[in-house]
Tab-separated table of C-alpha atoms in Angstrom:
chain	number	residue	atom	x	y	z
A	1	TRP	CA	153.301	167.676	255.920
A	2	SER	CA	150.492	168.154	253.627
A	3	SER	CA	150.231	167.265	249.844
A	4	SER	CA	149.689	170.716	249.073
A	5	ARG	CA	152.864	171.946	250.719
A	6	THR	CA	155.930	171.894	248.952
A	7	VAL	CA	158.602	169.856	250.438
A	8	PRO	CA	162.229	171.517	250.501
A	9	GLN	CA	164.643	169.858	248.336
A	10	GLY	CA	166.675	166.905	249.955
A	11	VAL	CA	164.024	166.235	252.554
A	12	ILE	CA	162.081	163.096	252.633
A	13	PRO	CA	158.681	162.848	254.559
A	14	PHE	CA	157.971	159.486	256.338
A	15	LYS	CA	155.255	158.589	258.882
A	16	SER	CA	156.786	159.972	261.830
A	17	GLY	CA	158.555	163.150	260.594
A	18	VAL	CA	161.116	163.990	257.805
A	19	ILE	CA	164.612	162.706	256.804
A	20	PHE	CA	167.385	165.351	256.015
A	21	THR	CA	169.711	163.933	253.227
A	22	GLN	CA	172.836	165.561	252.206
A	23	ARG	CA	171.054	167.672	249.528
A	24	ALA	CA	168.796	169.374	252.122
A	25	ARG	CA	168.788	173.060	251.864
A	26	VAL	CA	166.419	174.717	254.339
A	27	GLU	CA	166.564	178.272	255.459
A	28	ALA	CA	164.080	180.700	256.662
A	29	PRO	CA	163.861	184.108	258.290
A	30	VAL	CA	163.965	184.110	262.025
A	31	SER	CA	160.809	186.263	262.076
A	32	THR	CA	158.870	183.210	260.695
A	33	ILE	CA	160.099	180.968	263.329
A	34	LEU	CA	160.068	182.874	266.499
A	35	PRO	CA	158.057	185.991	267.629
A	36	ALA	CA	159.792	189.459	266.964
A	37	GLY	CA	162.157	190.243	270.196
A	38	SER	CA	162.505	186.704	271.127
A	39	SER	CA	165.054	185.998	273.767
A	40	THR	CA	167.949	183.649	273.718
A	41	ASP	CA	166.326	182.072	276.676
A	42	LEU	CA	164.478	179.128	275.467
A	43	LEU	CA	163.781	175.268	275.620
A	44	LEU	CA	164.356	172.847	272.657
A	45	VAL	CA	162.565	169.555	272.631
A	46	LEU	CA	164.179	167.123	270.084
A	47	SER	CA	163.470	163.733	268.870
A	48	LEU	CA	166.017	162.657	266.105
A	49	CYS	CA	168.246	159.904	264.889
A	50	SER	CA	171.508	160.719	263.107
A	51	HIS	CA	172.380	158.731	259.993
A	52	ARG	CA	175.752	160.080	259.167
A	53	ILE	CA	178.698	160.670	261.488
A	54	ASN	CA	179.978	164.188	260.905
A	55	ASN	CA	180.335	167.596	262.746
A	56	ALA	CA	177.155	169.089	261.361
A	57	PHE	CA	174.936	171.657	263.094
A	58	LEU	CA	171.409	170.705	263.804
A	59	PHE	CA	170.456	174.429	263.448
A	60	ALA	CA	171.869	177.734	263.291
A	61	VAL	CA	170.531	181.293	264.049
A	62	LYS	CA	172.481	184.056	262.552
A	63	SER	CA	172.074	187.694	262.727
A	64	LYS	CA	171.749	189.782	259.615
A	65	LYS	CA	175.514	190.543	259.876
A	66	LYS	CA	175.911	186.639	259.720
A	67	LYS	CA	177.168	186.324	263.270
A	68	LEU	CA	176.130	183.145	264.792
A	69	GLN	CA	173.693	183.926	267.750
A	70	LEU	CA	172.335	180.439	268.574
A	71	GLY	CA	173.035	176.854	267.411
A	72	VAL	CA	173.392	173.170	268.320
A	73	GLN	CA	176.226	171.055	266.742
A	74	PHE	CA	176.533	167.239	266.992
A	75	VAL	CA	180.192	165.931	266.930
A	76	PRO	CA	181.137	162.497	267.720
A	77	GLY	CA	180.686	161.907	271.594
A	78	LYS	CA	179.565	165.618	272.142
A	79	VAL	CA	176.664	168.111	271.930
A	80	ILE	CA	177.761	171.675	271.593
A	81	VAL	CA	175.422	174.430	272.150
A	82	TYR	CA	176.358	177.865	270.904
A	83	VAL	CA	175.002	180.924	272.361
A	84	GLY	CA	177.086	183.638	270.599
A	85	HIS	CA	179.635	183.992	268.054
A	86	LYS	CA	182.605	181.650	268.876
A	87	ARG	CA	181.007	181.204	272.457
A	88	SER	CA	179.890	177.718	273.239
A	89	VAL	CA	179.506	174.952	276.050
A	90	TYR	CA	179.326	171.290	275.406
A	91	PHE	CA	178.007	168.077	276.947
A	92	ASP	CA	179.493	164.477	276.665
A	93	TYR	CA	176.692	162.919	274.764
A	94	ASN	CA	176.710	160.862	271.540
A	95	VAL	CA	174.147	161.341	269.051
A	96	HIS	CA	175.981	159.504	266.304
A	97	ASP	CA	175.082	156.011	267.370
A	98	GLY	CA	172.281	154.961	265.124
A	99	GLN	CA	169.732	155.153	267.812
A	100	TRP	CA	166.841	157.353	268.375
A	101	HIS	CA	167.462	160.235	270.864
A	102	ASN	CA	164.847	162.110	272.797
A	103	MET	CA	166.248	165.095	274.660
A	104	ALA	CA	165.788	168.791	275.932
A	105	ILE	CA	168.082	171.520	275.824
A	106	ASP	CA	167.310	174.500	278.138
A	107	ILE	CA	168.996	177.739	277.871
A	108	ARG	CA	168.344	179.964	280.907
A	109	GLY	CA	170.346	182.916	281.972
A	110	GLN	CA	173.826	181.929	282.435
A	111	THR	CA	173.317	178.200	282.268
A	112	VAL	CA	172.572	175.653	279.568
A	113	THR	CA	171.035	172.244	280.735
A	114	LEU	CA	170.813	168.972	278.940
A	115	PHE	CA	167.823	166.707	279.976
A	116	THR	CA	167.803	163.045	278.805
A	117	SER	CA	165.890	160.029	280.161
A	118	CYS	CA	162.685	162.186	280.240
A	119	GLY	CA	164.247	164.582	282.777
A	120	LYS	CA	165.765	161.847	285.114
A	121	ARG	CA	169.282	162.727	283.722
A	122	ARG	CA	170.422	166.302	283.496
A	123	VAL	CA	173.716	167.985	283.038
A	124	HIS	CA	174.288	171.714	283.654
A	125	ALA	CA	177.016	173.982	281.953
A	126	ASP	CA	177.777	177.594	283.041
A	127	LEU	CA	178.232	180.364	280.566
A	128	HIS	CA	181.458	182.371	281.472
A	129	PHE	CA	180.427	185.244	279.369
A	130	LYS	CA	177.436	187.479	278.773
A	131	LYS	CA	175.316	186.188	275.850
A	132	ASP	CA	173.082	188.225	273.512
A	133	GLU	CA	169.679	188.755	275.243
A	134	ALA	CA	167.697	188.950	271.821
A	135	LEU	CA	167.858	187.264	268.452
A	136	ASP	CA	167.899	189.465	265.551
A	137	PRO	CA	164.594	189.409	263.980
A	138	ARG	CA	166.160	190.276	260.584
A	139	GLY	CA	168.404	187.168	260.904
A	140	SER	CA	168.147	183.722	259.267
A	141	PHE	CA	167.338	180.205	260.708
A	142	LEU	CA	169.263	177.470	258.952
A	143	PHE	CA	168.130	174.057	259.640
A	144	GLY	CA	170.736	171.299	259.606
A	145	LYS	CA	173.725	173.296	259.047
A	146	MET	CA	175.817	176.341	260.184
A	147	SER	CA	176.059	178.022	256.875
A	148	GLN	CA	175.194	177.469	253.149
A	149	HIS	CA	178.601	175.806	252.537
A	150	SER	CA	178.978	173.696	255.654
A	151	VAL	CA	178.307	170.062	256.210
A	152	GLN	CA	174.721	169.010	256.255
A	153	PHE	CA	173.114	167.240	259.325
A	154	GLU	CA	171.821	163.800	257.783
A	155	GLY	CA	169.171	162.002	259.815
A	156	ALA	CA	165.503	161.611	260.597
A	157	ILE	CA	163.710	164.174	262.666
A	158	CYS	CA	160.511	163.367	264.485
A	159	GLN	CA	160.322	166.600	266.675
A	160	PHE	CA	161.780	169.860	266.726
A	161	ASP	CA	159.920	172.278	269.035
A	162	ILE	CA	160.984	175.576	270.486
A	163	TYR	CA	159.522	176.881	273.760
A	164	PRO	CA	159.948	180.231	275.429
A	165	SER	CA	159.160	178.615	278.848
A	166	ALA	CA	161.342	176.256	280.850
A	167	LYS	CA	158.588	174.535	282.545
A	168	ALA	CA	158.516	171.641	280.034
A	169	ALA	CA	162.313	170.950	280.560
A	170	HIS	CA	161.904	168.512	283.600
A	171	HIS	CA	159.023	166.598	282.098
A	172	TYR	CA	159.794	167.124	278.540
A	173	CYS	CA	158.550	163.644	277.562
A	174	LYS	CA	155.070	164.880	278.200
A	175	TYR	CA	155.462	167.121	275.338
A	176	LEU	CA	156.860	164.577	272.892
A	177	LYS	CA	154.484	163.269	270.125
A	178	LYS	CA	153.018	159.874	270.622
A	179	GLN	CA	154.912	158.714	267.327
A	180	CYS	CA	158.218	160.144	268.745
A	181	ARG	CA	157.902	158.248	272.000
A	182	GLN	CA	157.667	154.944	269.842
A	183	ALA	CA	159.917	156.284	267.256
A	184	ASP	CA	161.946	153.034	267.015
A	185	THR	CA	158.746	151.184	265.795
A	186	TYR	CA	158.156	153.847	263.068
A	187	ARG	CA	161.414	153.453	261.092
A	188	PRO	CA	160.717	154.501	257.579
A	189	ASN	CA	160.390	151.479	255.209
A	190	LEU	CA	163.155	152.360	252.790
A	191	PRO	CA	166.037	150.621	251.187
A	192	PRO	CA	169.433	150.962	252.888
A	193	LEU	CA	169.300	154.452	251.854
A	194	ILE	CA	169.754	155.438	255.435
A	195	PRO	CA	172.262	153.209	257.398
A	196	LEU	CA	174.603	154.727	259.895
A	197	LEU	CA	177.163	156.052	257.394
A	198	PRO	CA	180.912	156.450	258.534
A	199	ARG	CA	182.578	159.489	258.554
A	200	ASP	CA	184.104	160.351	255.140
A	201	PRO	CA	186.711	163.098	255.345
A	202	SER	CA	186.973	163.196	251.524
A	203	ALA	CA	183.229	163.924	251.072
A	204	SER	CA	182.305	167.455	250.608
A	205	PRO	CA	178.752	168.796	250.397
A	206	SER	CA	177.329	169.038	247.087
A	207	THR	CA	177.234	172.356	245.189
A	208	PRO	CA	175.063	174.673	247.259
A	209	GLN	CA	171.740	175.194	245.317
A	210	ARG	CA	168.993	177.859	245.831
A	211	MET	CA	167.875	178.060	249.491
A	212	GLU	CA	164.099	177.828	250.090
A	213	PRO	CA	162.998	181.412	250.295
A	214	SER	CA	160.024	180.697	252.631
A	215	LEU	CA	159.400	178.403	255.595
A	216	GLN	CA	157.511	175.731	253.563
A	217	GLY	CA	157.680	172.471	255.119
A	218	LEU	CA	159.794	173.802	258.059
A	219	ARG	CA	156.544	175.232	259.650
A	220	ASN	CA	155.378	171.792	260.551
A	221	LEU	CA	158.881	170.613	261.611
A	222	THR	CA	159.539	173.734	263.908
A	223	THR	CA	156.872	174.739	266.374
A	224	ALA	CA	157.210	178.147	268.151
A	225	ALA	CA	154.861	177.169	271.086
A	226	PRO	CA	153.101	179.709	273.215
A	227	ALA	CA	154.130	180.235	276.731
A	228	LEU	CA	153.165	177.065	278.657
């Protein structure tokens, strides 16, 4: 994050990354995130801390026709990976515990794998259907939510990297930024703005405001890395 770059609304920079608040609205064309013709086979390397217990998506990739092509959702006790419209697999893993989580999610062929503990722990889930082979370059990438009107992911993001190669999966900690490996020592020095907030069924997202038309701060947050 540089001082010359506009920070999207609802996003707070801190020493190790950014904090997404309920007011965050970040959307960008898929073509600015991933190369044209990108496959749905990819690896995500994540370092994050959830601040509110809800059912928000960490991100969603939607086609021009608004069909969900790819996404990761955090619900209490589970991580759900979507690889097509209404098609998903899930893992028993709780992100909503107020702790920092470093993980990798590998989508390869008909299998999705969640790696934790620097690759020492891995869980596979088989896709019992044929997924889309390529992402729509005319589609949109939404960070922190599934649609403009859905609930927003609230939390701190130290790293969100997308790799086309699976080679980093088993040793993903080697690809974590130094500050993310030490994320607990880099908590933002803020007032109790960001405690672990309970789920509030009566709470609804604030009135949607204009989406950021360009990538802006997301470029530093999301790295489309070359083949390893």
